[in-house]
Short mmCIF file of C-alpha atoms and ligand atoms in Angstrom, two decimals:
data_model
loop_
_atom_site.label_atom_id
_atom_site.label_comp_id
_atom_site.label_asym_id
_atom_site.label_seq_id
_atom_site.Cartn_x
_atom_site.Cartn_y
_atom_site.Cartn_z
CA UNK A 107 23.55 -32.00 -177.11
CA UNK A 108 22.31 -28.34 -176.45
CA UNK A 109 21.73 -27.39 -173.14
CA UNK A 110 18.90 -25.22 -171.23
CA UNK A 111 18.92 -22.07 -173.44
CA UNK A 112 20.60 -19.16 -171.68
CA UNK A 113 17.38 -16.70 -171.57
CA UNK A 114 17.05 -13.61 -173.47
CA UNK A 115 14.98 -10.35 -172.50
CA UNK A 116 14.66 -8.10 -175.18
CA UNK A 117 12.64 -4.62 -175.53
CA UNK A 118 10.97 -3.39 -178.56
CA UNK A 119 10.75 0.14 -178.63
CA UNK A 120 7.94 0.24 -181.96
CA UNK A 121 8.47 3.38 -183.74
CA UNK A 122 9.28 5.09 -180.70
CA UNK A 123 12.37 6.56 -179.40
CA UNK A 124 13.91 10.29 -180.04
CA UNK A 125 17.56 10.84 -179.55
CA UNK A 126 16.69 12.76 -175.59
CA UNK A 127 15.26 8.33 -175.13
CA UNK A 128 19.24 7.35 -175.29
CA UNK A 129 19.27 8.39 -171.54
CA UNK A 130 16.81 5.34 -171.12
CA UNK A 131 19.01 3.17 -173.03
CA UNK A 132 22.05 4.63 -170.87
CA UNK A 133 20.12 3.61 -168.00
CA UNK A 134 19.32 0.20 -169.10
CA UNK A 135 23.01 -0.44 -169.52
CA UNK A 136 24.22 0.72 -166.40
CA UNK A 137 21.53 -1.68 -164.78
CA UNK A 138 22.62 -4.46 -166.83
CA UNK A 139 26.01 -4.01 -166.14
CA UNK A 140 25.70 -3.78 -162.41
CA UNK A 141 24.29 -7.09 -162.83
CA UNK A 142 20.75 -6.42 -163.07
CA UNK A 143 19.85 -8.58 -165.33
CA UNK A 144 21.34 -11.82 -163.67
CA UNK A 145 21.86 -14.58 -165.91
CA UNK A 146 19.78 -13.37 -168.77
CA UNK A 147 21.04 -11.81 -172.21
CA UNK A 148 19.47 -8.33 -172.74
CA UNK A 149 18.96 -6.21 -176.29
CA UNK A 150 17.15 -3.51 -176.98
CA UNK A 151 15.29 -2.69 -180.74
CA UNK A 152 14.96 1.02 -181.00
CA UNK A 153 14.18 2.41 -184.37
CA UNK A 154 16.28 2.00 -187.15
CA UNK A 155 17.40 6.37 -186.42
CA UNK A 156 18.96 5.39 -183.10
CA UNK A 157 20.78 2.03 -183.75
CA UNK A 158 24.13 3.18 -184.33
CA UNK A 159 23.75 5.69 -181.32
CA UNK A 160 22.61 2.77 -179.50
CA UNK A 161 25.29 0.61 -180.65
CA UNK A 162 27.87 2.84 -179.77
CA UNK A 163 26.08 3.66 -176.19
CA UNK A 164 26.04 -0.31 -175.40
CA UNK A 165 29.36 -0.80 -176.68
CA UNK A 166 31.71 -2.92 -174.08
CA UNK A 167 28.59 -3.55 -172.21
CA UNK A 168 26.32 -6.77 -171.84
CA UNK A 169 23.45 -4.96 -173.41
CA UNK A 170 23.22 -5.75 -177.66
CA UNK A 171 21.48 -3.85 -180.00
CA UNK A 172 18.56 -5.00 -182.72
CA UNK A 173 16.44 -3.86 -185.35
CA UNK A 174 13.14 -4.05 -185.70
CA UNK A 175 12.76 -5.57 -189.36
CA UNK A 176 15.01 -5.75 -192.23
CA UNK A 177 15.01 -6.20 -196.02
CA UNK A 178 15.16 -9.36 -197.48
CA UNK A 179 18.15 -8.31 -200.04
CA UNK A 180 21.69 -6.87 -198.84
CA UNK A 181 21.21 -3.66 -200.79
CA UNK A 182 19.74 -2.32 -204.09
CA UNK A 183 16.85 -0.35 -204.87
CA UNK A 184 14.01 -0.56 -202.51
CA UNK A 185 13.12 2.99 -201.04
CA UNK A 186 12.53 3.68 -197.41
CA UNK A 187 14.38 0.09 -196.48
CA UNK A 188 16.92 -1.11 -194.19
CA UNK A 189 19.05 -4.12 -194.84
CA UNK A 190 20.45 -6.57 -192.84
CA UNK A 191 23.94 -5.68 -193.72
CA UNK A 192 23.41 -2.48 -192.77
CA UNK A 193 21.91 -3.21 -189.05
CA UNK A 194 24.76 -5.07 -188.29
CA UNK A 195 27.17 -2.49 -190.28
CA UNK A 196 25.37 0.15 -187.37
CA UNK A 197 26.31 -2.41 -184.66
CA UNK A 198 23.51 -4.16 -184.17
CA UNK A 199 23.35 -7.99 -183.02
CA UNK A 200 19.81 -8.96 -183.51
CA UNK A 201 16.83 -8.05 -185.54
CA UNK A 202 13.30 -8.72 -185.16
CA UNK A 203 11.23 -9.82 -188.27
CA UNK A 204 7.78 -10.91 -188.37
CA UNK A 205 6.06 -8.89 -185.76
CA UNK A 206 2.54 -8.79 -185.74
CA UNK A 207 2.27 -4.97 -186.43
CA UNK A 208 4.74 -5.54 -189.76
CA UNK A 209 2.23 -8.50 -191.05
CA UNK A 210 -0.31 -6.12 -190.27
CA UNK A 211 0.29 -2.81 -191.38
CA UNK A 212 2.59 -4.20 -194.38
CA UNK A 213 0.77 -7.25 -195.30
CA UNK A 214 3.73 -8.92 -194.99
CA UNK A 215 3.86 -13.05 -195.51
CA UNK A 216 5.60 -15.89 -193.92
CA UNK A 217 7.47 -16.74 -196.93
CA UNK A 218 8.79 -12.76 -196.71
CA UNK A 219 9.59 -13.05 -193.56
CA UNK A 220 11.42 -16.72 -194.22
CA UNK A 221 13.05 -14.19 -196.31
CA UNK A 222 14.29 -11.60 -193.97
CA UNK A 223 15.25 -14.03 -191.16
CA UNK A 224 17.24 -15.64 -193.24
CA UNK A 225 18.91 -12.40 -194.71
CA UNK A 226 19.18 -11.43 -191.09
CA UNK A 227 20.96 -14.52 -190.56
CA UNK A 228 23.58 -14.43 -193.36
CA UNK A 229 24.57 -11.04 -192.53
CA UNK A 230 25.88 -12.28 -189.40
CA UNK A 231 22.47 -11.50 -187.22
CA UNK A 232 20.57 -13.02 -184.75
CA UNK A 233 17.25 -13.24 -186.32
CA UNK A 234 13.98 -13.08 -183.59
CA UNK A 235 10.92 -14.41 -185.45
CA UNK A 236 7.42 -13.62 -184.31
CA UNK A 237 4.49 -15.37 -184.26
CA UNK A 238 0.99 -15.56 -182.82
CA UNK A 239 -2.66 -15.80 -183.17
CA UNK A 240 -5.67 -13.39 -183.24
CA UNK A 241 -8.33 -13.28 -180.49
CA UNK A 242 -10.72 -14.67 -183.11
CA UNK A 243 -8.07 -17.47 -184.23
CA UNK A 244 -7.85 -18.16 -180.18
CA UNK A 245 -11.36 -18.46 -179.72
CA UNK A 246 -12.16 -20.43 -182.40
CA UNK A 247 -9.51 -23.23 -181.01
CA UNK A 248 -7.09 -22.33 -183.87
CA UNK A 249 -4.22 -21.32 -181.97
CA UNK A 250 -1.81 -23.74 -182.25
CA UNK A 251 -2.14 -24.40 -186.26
CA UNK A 252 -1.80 -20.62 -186.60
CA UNK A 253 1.24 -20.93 -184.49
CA UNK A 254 2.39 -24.54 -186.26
CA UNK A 255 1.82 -22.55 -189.99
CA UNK A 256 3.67 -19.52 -189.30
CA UNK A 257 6.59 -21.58 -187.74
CA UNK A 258 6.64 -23.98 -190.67
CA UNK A 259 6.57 -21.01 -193.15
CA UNK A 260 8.82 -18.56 -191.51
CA UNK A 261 11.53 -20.74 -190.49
CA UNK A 262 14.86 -19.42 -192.04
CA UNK A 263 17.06 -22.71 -193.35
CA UNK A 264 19.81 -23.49 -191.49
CA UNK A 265 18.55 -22.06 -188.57
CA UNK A 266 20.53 -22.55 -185.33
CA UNK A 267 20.08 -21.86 -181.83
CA UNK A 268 22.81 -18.94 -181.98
CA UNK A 269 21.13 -17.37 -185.02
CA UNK A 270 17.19 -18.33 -183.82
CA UNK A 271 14.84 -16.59 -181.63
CA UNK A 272 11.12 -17.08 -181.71
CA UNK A 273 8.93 -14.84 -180.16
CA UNK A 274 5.16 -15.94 -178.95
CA UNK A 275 3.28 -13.20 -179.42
CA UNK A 276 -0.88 -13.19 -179.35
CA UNK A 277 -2.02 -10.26 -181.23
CA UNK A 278 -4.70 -9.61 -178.56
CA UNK A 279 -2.24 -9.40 -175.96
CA UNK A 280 -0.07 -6.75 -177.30
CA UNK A 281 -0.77 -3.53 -175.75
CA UNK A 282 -3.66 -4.51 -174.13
CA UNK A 283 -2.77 -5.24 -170.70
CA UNK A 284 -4.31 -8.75 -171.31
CA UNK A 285 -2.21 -11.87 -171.20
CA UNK A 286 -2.63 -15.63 -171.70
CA UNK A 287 -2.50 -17.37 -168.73
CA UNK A 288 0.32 -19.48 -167.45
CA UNK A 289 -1.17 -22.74 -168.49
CA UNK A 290 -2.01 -20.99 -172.13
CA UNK A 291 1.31 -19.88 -172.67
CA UNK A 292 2.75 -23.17 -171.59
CA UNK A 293 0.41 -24.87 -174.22
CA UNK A 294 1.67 -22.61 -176.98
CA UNK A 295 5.57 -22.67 -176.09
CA UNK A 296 5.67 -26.58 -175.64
CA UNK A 297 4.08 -26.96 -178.89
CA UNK A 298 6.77 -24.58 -180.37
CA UNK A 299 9.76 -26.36 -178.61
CA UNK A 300 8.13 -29.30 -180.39
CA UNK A 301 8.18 -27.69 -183.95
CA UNK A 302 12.04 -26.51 -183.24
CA UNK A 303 13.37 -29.99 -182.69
CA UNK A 304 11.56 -31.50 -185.99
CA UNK A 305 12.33 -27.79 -187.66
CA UNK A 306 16.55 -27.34 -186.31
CA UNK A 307 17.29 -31.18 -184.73
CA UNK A 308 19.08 -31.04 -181.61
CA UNK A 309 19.71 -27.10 -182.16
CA UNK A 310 15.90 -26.95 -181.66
CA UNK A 311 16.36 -27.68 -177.74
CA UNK A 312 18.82 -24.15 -177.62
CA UNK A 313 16.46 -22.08 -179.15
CA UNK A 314 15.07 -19.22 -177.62
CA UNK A 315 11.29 -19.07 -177.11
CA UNK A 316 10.31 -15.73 -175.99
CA UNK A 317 6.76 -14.70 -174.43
CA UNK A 318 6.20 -11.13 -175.47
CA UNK A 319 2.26 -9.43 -175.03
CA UNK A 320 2.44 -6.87 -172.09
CA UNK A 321 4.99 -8.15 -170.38
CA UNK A 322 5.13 -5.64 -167.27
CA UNK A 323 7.37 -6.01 -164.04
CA UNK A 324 4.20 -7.34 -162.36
CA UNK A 325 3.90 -10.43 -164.00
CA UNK A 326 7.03 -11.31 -165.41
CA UNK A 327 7.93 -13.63 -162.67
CA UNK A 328 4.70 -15.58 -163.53
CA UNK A 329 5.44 -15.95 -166.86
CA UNK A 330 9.06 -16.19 -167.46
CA UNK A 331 8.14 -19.60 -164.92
CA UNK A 332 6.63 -21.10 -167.64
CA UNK A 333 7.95 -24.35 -169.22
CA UNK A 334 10.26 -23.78 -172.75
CA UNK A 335 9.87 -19.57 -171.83
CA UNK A 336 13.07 -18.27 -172.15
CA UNK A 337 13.05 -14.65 -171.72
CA UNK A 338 10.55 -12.05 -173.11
CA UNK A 339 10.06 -9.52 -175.50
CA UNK A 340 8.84 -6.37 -174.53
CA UNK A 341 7.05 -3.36 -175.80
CA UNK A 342 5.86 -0.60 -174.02
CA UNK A 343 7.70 -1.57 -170.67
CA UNK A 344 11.12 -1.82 -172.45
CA UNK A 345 10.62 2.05 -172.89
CA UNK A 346 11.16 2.53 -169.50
CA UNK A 347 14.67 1.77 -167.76
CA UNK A 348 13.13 1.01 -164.45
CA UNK A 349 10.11 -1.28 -165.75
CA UNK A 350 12.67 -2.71 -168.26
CA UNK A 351 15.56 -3.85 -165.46
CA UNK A 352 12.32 -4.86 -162.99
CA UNK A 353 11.53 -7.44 -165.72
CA UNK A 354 14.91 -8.53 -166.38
CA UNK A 355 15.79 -8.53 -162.66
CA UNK A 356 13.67 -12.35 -162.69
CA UNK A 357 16.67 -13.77 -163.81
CA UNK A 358 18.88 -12.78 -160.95
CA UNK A 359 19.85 -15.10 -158.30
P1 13P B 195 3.67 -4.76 -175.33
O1 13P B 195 4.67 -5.26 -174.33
O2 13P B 195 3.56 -3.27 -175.35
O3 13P B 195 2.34 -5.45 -175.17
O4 13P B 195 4.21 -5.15 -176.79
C1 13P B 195 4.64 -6.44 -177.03
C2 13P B 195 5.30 -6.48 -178.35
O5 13P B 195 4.67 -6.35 -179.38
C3 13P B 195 6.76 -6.66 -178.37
O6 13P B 195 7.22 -6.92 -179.65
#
Protein backbone atom coordinates (compact mmCIF):
# COMPACT_ATOMS: atom_id res chain seq x y z
CA UNK A 1 0.00 0.00 0.00
CA UNK A 2 1.23 3.62 -0.92
CA UNK A 3 0.42 6.21 1.28
CA UNK A 4 -0.81 10.04 0.86
CA UNK A 5 1.86 11.30 -1.62
CA UNK A 6 4.37 13.57 0.09
CA UNK A 7 3.59 16.91 -2.07
CA UNK A 8 5.86 18.43 -4.47
CA UNK A 9 6.15 22.26 -5.49
CA UNK A 10 8.15 22.77 -8.33
CA UNK A 11 9.01 26.10 -10.45
CA UNK A 12 9.50 26.29 -14.08
CA UNK A 13 11.58 28.98 -15.02
CA UNK A 14 10.64 28.69 -19.27
CA UNK A 15 13.53 29.91 -21.12
CA UNK A 16 14.28 32.31 -18.57
CA UNK A 17 17.03 32.65 -16.18
CA UNK A 18 20.68 34.42 -16.68
CA UNK A 19 23.49 33.42 -14.46
CA UNK A 20 22.89 37.19 -12.09
CA UNK A 21 18.94 34.76 -11.53
CA UNK A 22 21.21 32.16 -9.33
CA UNK A 23 20.77 34.75 -6.46
CA UNK A 24 16.96 33.80 -6.77
CA UNK A 25 17.73 30.26 -6.69
CA UNK A 26 20.18 31.04 -3.62
CA UNK A 27 17.30 32.55 -2.08
CA UNK A 28 14.90 29.83 -2.67
CA UNK A 29 17.26 27.49 -0.91
CA UNK A 30 17.93 29.34 2.04
CA UNK A 31 14.00 29.56 2.45
CA UNK A 32 13.64 25.99 1.95
CA UNK A 33 16.14 25.13 4.22
CA UNK A 34 14.95 27.28 7.06
CA UNK A 35 11.98 25.23 6.69
CA UNK A 36 9.95 27.22 4.45
CA UNK A 37 8.61 24.90 2.59
CA UNK A 38 7.13 22.64 5.45
CA UNK A 39 6.43 19.25 4.49
CA UNK A 40 6.57 19.68 0.78
CA UNK A 41 9.48 18.58 -1.70
CA UNK A 42 10.72 21.62 -3.72
CA UNK A 43 12.75 21.69 -7.35
CA UNK A 44 13.37 24.18 -9.47
CA UNK A 45 13.68 23.78 -13.71
CA UNK A 46 15.87 26.57 -14.91
CA UNK A 47 17.19 26.30 -18.38
CA UNK A 48 19.27 23.68 -19.44
CA UNK A 49 22.61 26.79 -19.19
CA UNK A 50 22.12 26.98 -15.43
CA UNK A 51 21.49 23.34 -14.27
CA UNK A 52 24.78 22.40 -13.21
CA UNK A 53 25.19 25.92 -11.49
CA UNK A 54 21.99 25.16 -9.97
CA UNK A 55 22.89 21.78 -9.02
CA UNK A 56 25.88 22.70 -7.41
CA UNK A 57 24.05 25.87 -5.61
CA UNK A 58 21.27 23.33 -4.13
CA UNK A 59 23.73 20.83 -3.30
CA UNK A 60 23.29 19.46 0.54
CA UNK A 61 20.10 21.33 0.54
CA UNK A 62 16.33 20.14 0.33
CA UNK A 63 15.89 22.01 -2.88
CA UNK A 64 16.50 19.43 -6.31
CA UNK A 65 17.16 20.49 -9.55
CA UNK A 66 15.15 19.61 -13.10
CA UNK A 67 15.15 20.13 -16.62
CA UNK A 68 12.77 21.31 -18.63
CA UNK A 69 12.63 18.54 -21.49
CA UNK A 70 14.99 15.98 -22.60
CA UNK A 71 15.84 13.79 -25.60
CA UNK A 72 14.38 10.65 -26.03
CA UNK A 73 17.96 8.82 -26.76
CA UNK A 74 21.04 8.88 -24.21
CA UNK A 75 23.31 10.54 -26.74
CA UNK A 76 24.09 10.58 -30.52
CA UNK A 77 23.50 12.97 -33.12
CA UNK A 78 20.63 15.25 -32.66
CA UNK A 79 21.79 19.02 -32.70
CA UNK A 80 20.72 21.58 -30.19
CA UNK A 81 19.50 18.53 -27.68
CA UNK A 82 19.87 17.62 -24.18
CA UNK A 83 19.69 14.09 -22.93
CA UNK A 84 18.54 12.62 -20.02
CA UNK A 85 21.87 11.28 -19.08
CA UNK A 86 23.22 14.36 -19.27
CA UNK A 87 20.57 16.32 -16.87
CA UNK A 88 21.22 14.03 -14.32
CA UNK A 89 25.16 13.87 -15.22
CA UNK A 90 24.67 18.09 -14.38
CA UNK A 91 22.92 17.09 -11.11
CA UNK A 92 19.67 17.29 -11.82
CA UNK A 93 16.78 15.08 -10.13
CA UNK A 94 13.78 15.71 -12.21
CA UNK A 95 12.83 16.73 -15.66
CA UNK A 96 9.77 18.02 -17.09
CA UNK A 97 8.53 16.60 -20.49
CA UNK A 98 5.41 17.30 -22.18
CA UNK A 99 4.67 20.87 -21.40
CA UNK A 100 2.21 22.54 -23.29
CA UNK A 101 4.63 25.17 -24.81
CA UNK A 102 7.03 21.99 -26.10
CA UNK A 103 3.76 20.29 -27.85
CA UNK A 104 3.22 23.59 -29.09
CA UNK A 105 6.06 25.23 -30.39
CA UNK A 106 7.73 21.69 -31.31
CA UNK A 107 4.78 19.79 -32.37
CA UNK A 108 5.74 17.36 -30.18
CA UNK A 109 3.39 13.97 -29.65
CA UNK A 110 2.36 11.86 -26.80
CA UNK A 111 4.06 8.90 -28.09
CA UNK A 112 7.45 11.38 -28.06
CA UNK A 113 6.90 12.34 -25.00
CA UNK A 114 6.09 8.46 -23.77
CA UNK A 115 9.48 8.58 -25.16
CA UNK A 116 11.30 11.10 -23.14
CA UNK A 117 9.62 10.23 -19.81
CA UNK A 118 10.65 7.12 -20.10
CA UNK A 119 14.33 8.05 -21.11
CA UNK A 120 14.04 10.43 -18.22
CA UNK A 121 13.21 7.59 -16.17
CA UNK A 122 15.98 5.09 -17.08
CA UNK A 123 18.58 7.58 -16.60
CA UNK A 124 17.80 7.60 -13.08
CA UNK A 125 15.20 10.79 -13.28
CA UNK A 126 12.14 11.74 -11.95
CA UNK A 127 10.09 12.30 -14.95
CA UNK A 128 7.04 15.23 -14.50
CA UNK A 129 4.57 14.71 -17.37
CA UNK A 130 2.22 17.44 -18.46
CA UNK A 131 -1.00 17.48 -19.61
CA UNK A 132 -4.05 19.63 -20.26
CA UNK A 133 -6.71 20.93 -22.44
CA UNK A 134 -7.32 24.05 -24.62
CA UNK A 135 -9.97 26.69 -23.82
CA UNK A 136 -11.78 25.44 -26.93
CA UNK A 137 -11.31 21.61 -25.82
CA UNK A 138 -12.80 22.99 -22.25
CA UNK A 139 -15.65 24.57 -23.68
CA UNK A 140 -16.65 22.15 -25.87
CA UNK A 141 -16.95 19.55 -22.72
CA UNK A 142 -13.79 17.72 -23.96
CA UNK A 143 -11.66 18.11 -21.09
CA UNK A 144 -11.39 15.08 -19.52
CA UNK A 145 -10.84 12.77 -22.83
CA UNK A 146 -8.11 15.26 -23.74
CA UNK A 147 -6.76 14.70 -20.33
CA UNK A 148 -7.69 10.63 -20.38
CA UNK A 149 -5.73 10.53 -24.17
CA UNK A 150 -2.70 12.29 -23.27
CA UNK A 151 -2.38 10.20 -19.99
CA UNK A 152 -2.97 6.95 -21.85
CA UNK A 153 -0.41 7.98 -24.55
CA UNK A 154 2.26 9.60 -22.55
CA UNK A 155 2.51 7.25 -19.79
CA UNK A 156 6.19 5.97 -19.57
CA UNK A 157 6.08 1.87 -18.75
CA UNK A 158 7.00 0.97 -15.59
CA UNK A 159 6.13 4.04 -14.19
CA UNK A 160 6.27 4.37 -10.38
CA UNK A 161 5.33 6.81 -7.90
CA UNK A 162 9.17 7.68 -7.20
CA UNK A 163 9.88 8.11 -10.93
CA UNK A 164 6.09 9.76 -11.84
CA UNK A 165 4.85 13.20 -11.68
CA UNK A 166 1.90 14.47 -13.62
CA UNK A 167 1.29 17.89 -14.00
CA UNK A 168 -2.47 19.37 -14.79
CA UNK A 169 -1.94 22.02 -16.77
CA UNK A 170 -4.93 23.95 -18.93
CA UNK A 171 -3.34 25.72 -21.71
CA UNK A 172 -5.64 28.73 -21.09
CA UNK A 173 -4.53 29.05 -17.70
CA UNK A 174 -0.90 29.38 -18.21
CA UNK A 175 0.16 32.86 -18.01
CA UNK A 176 -3.00 34.24 -18.02
CA UNK A 177 -3.86 34.97 -14.58
CA UNK A 178 -6.99 32.75 -15.14
CA UNK A 179 -7.49 29.53 -13.26
CA UNK A 180 -10.01 26.68 -13.08
CA UNK A 181 -11.91 26.79 -10.20
CA UNK A 182 -11.61 24.57 -7.20
CA UNK A 183 -14.42 22.30 -8.13
CA UNK A 184 -12.83 22.20 -11.94
CA UNK A 185 -9.59 21.26 -10.85
CA UNK A 186 -10.96 18.69 -8.49
CA UNK A 187 -12.92 17.19 -11.52
CA UNK A 188 -9.77 16.94 -13.59
CA UNK A 189 -7.28 15.58 -10.77
CA UNK A 190 -9.81 12.84 -9.50
CA UNK A 191 -10.21 11.68 -12.93
CA UNK A 192 -6.34 11.51 -13.22
CA UNK A 193 -5.86 9.70 -9.80
CA UNK A 194 -8.35 7.37 -11.49
CA UNK A 195 -6.22 6.79 -14.73
CA UNK A 196 -2.93 6.28 -12.34
CA UNK A 197 -4.35 3.36 -10.43
CA UNK A 198 -5.60 1.43 -13.77
CA UNK A 199 -2.21 3.02 -15.53
CA UNK A 200 0.69 2.12 -12.27
CA UNK A 201 -1.68 -0.30 -9.75
CA UNK A 202 -1.25 0.53 -6.28
CA UNK A 203 1.86 2.91 -7.24
CA UNK A 204 -0.93 4.98 -8.90
CA UNK A 205 -2.23 6.16 -5.29
CA UNK A 206 1.72 7.73 -4.64
CA UNK A 207 1.80 9.59 -7.60
CA UNK A 208 2.15 13.11 -7.71
CA UNK A 209 -0.61 15.17 -9.34
CA UNK A 210 0.46 18.66 -9.66
CA UNK A 211 -1.89 21.79 -10.51
CA UNK A 212 0.27 24.19 -12.43
CA UNK A 213 -1.61 27.45 -14.53
CA UNK A 214 -0.75 30.72 -12.59
CA UNK A 215 -0.24 29.46 -9.55
CA UNK A 216 0.52 32.79 -7.48
CA UNK A 217 0.92 33.10 -3.56
CA UNK A 218 -2.69 34.36 -3.59
CA UNK A 219 -4.37 31.39 -4.43
CA UNK A 220 -2.26 28.63 -3.72
CA UNK A 221 -3.90 27.83 -0.49
CA UNK A 222 -7.19 27.42 -2.50
CA UNK A 223 -5.89 25.17 -4.74
CA UNK A 224 -3.28 23.07 -3.26
CA UNK A 225 -6.85 22.19 -0.94
CA UNK A 226 -8.06 20.42 -3.64
CA UNK A 227 -8.70 16.63 -3.52
CA UNK A 228 -5.63 14.27 -5.30
CA UNK A 229 -3.52 18.04 -5.67
CA UNK A 230 -0.32 17.40 -4.51
CA UNK A 231 1.82 20.31 -4.95
CA UNK A 232 2.10 22.70 -7.98
CA UNK A 233 4.06 23.63 -10.74
CA UNK A 234 4.88 27.01 -11.28
CA UNK A 235 5.89 29.43 -13.92
CA UNK A 236 6.24 32.90 -13.70
CA UNK A 237 5.94 32.99 -9.76
CA UNK A 238 8.76 30.38 -9.35
CA UNK A 239 10.98 33.28 -10.81
CA UNK A 240 10.65 35.06 -7.86
CA UNK A 241 12.17 33.76 -4.39
CA UNK A 242 9.59 35.51 -2.34
CA UNK A 243 6.38 34.54 -4.52
CA UNK A 244 8.05 31.08 -4.90
CA UNK A 245 8.56 30.31 -0.82
CA UNK A 246 4.87 32.22 -0.31
CA UNK A 247 3.49 29.33 -2.41
CA UNK A 248 5.42 26.66 -0.91
CA UNK A 249 4.94 28.09 2.60
CA UNK A 250 1.02 26.19 2.27
CA UNK A 251 2.60 23.22 3.27
CA UNK A 252 3.95 24.37 6.57
CA UNK A 253 2.39 23.51 9.76
P1 LIG B 1 2.44 30.15 -15.04
O1 LIG B 1 2.54 29.81 -13.57
O2 LIG B 1 3.31 31.30 -15.44
O3 LIG B 1 1.00 30.31 -15.46
O4 LIG B 1 3.02 28.89 -15.86
C1 LIG B 1 2.58 27.62 -15.55
C2 LIG B 1 3.42 26.65 -16.27
O5 LIG B 1 3.36 26.53 -17.47
C3 LIG B 1 4.37 25.85 -15.46
O6 LIG B 1 4.91 24.81 -16.20
Amino acid sequence: MTTRPRPLVAGNWKMNGLKASLSELSAIRDGVMAGGAGRAQTAICPPATLVMAAADLASGSPLAIGGQDCHANQSGAHTGDVSAQMLKDAGAAYAIVGHSERRTDHQETSAQVKAKAEAAIAAGLTAIVCVGESEAQRRAGETLAVVGKQLEESWPAGAAAATLVIAYEPIWAIGTGLTPTPADVAEVHDFIRGVALRLAGAEGAGIRLLYGGSVKPSNAAELMAVSNVDGALIGGASLKASDFLAIAAVYKG
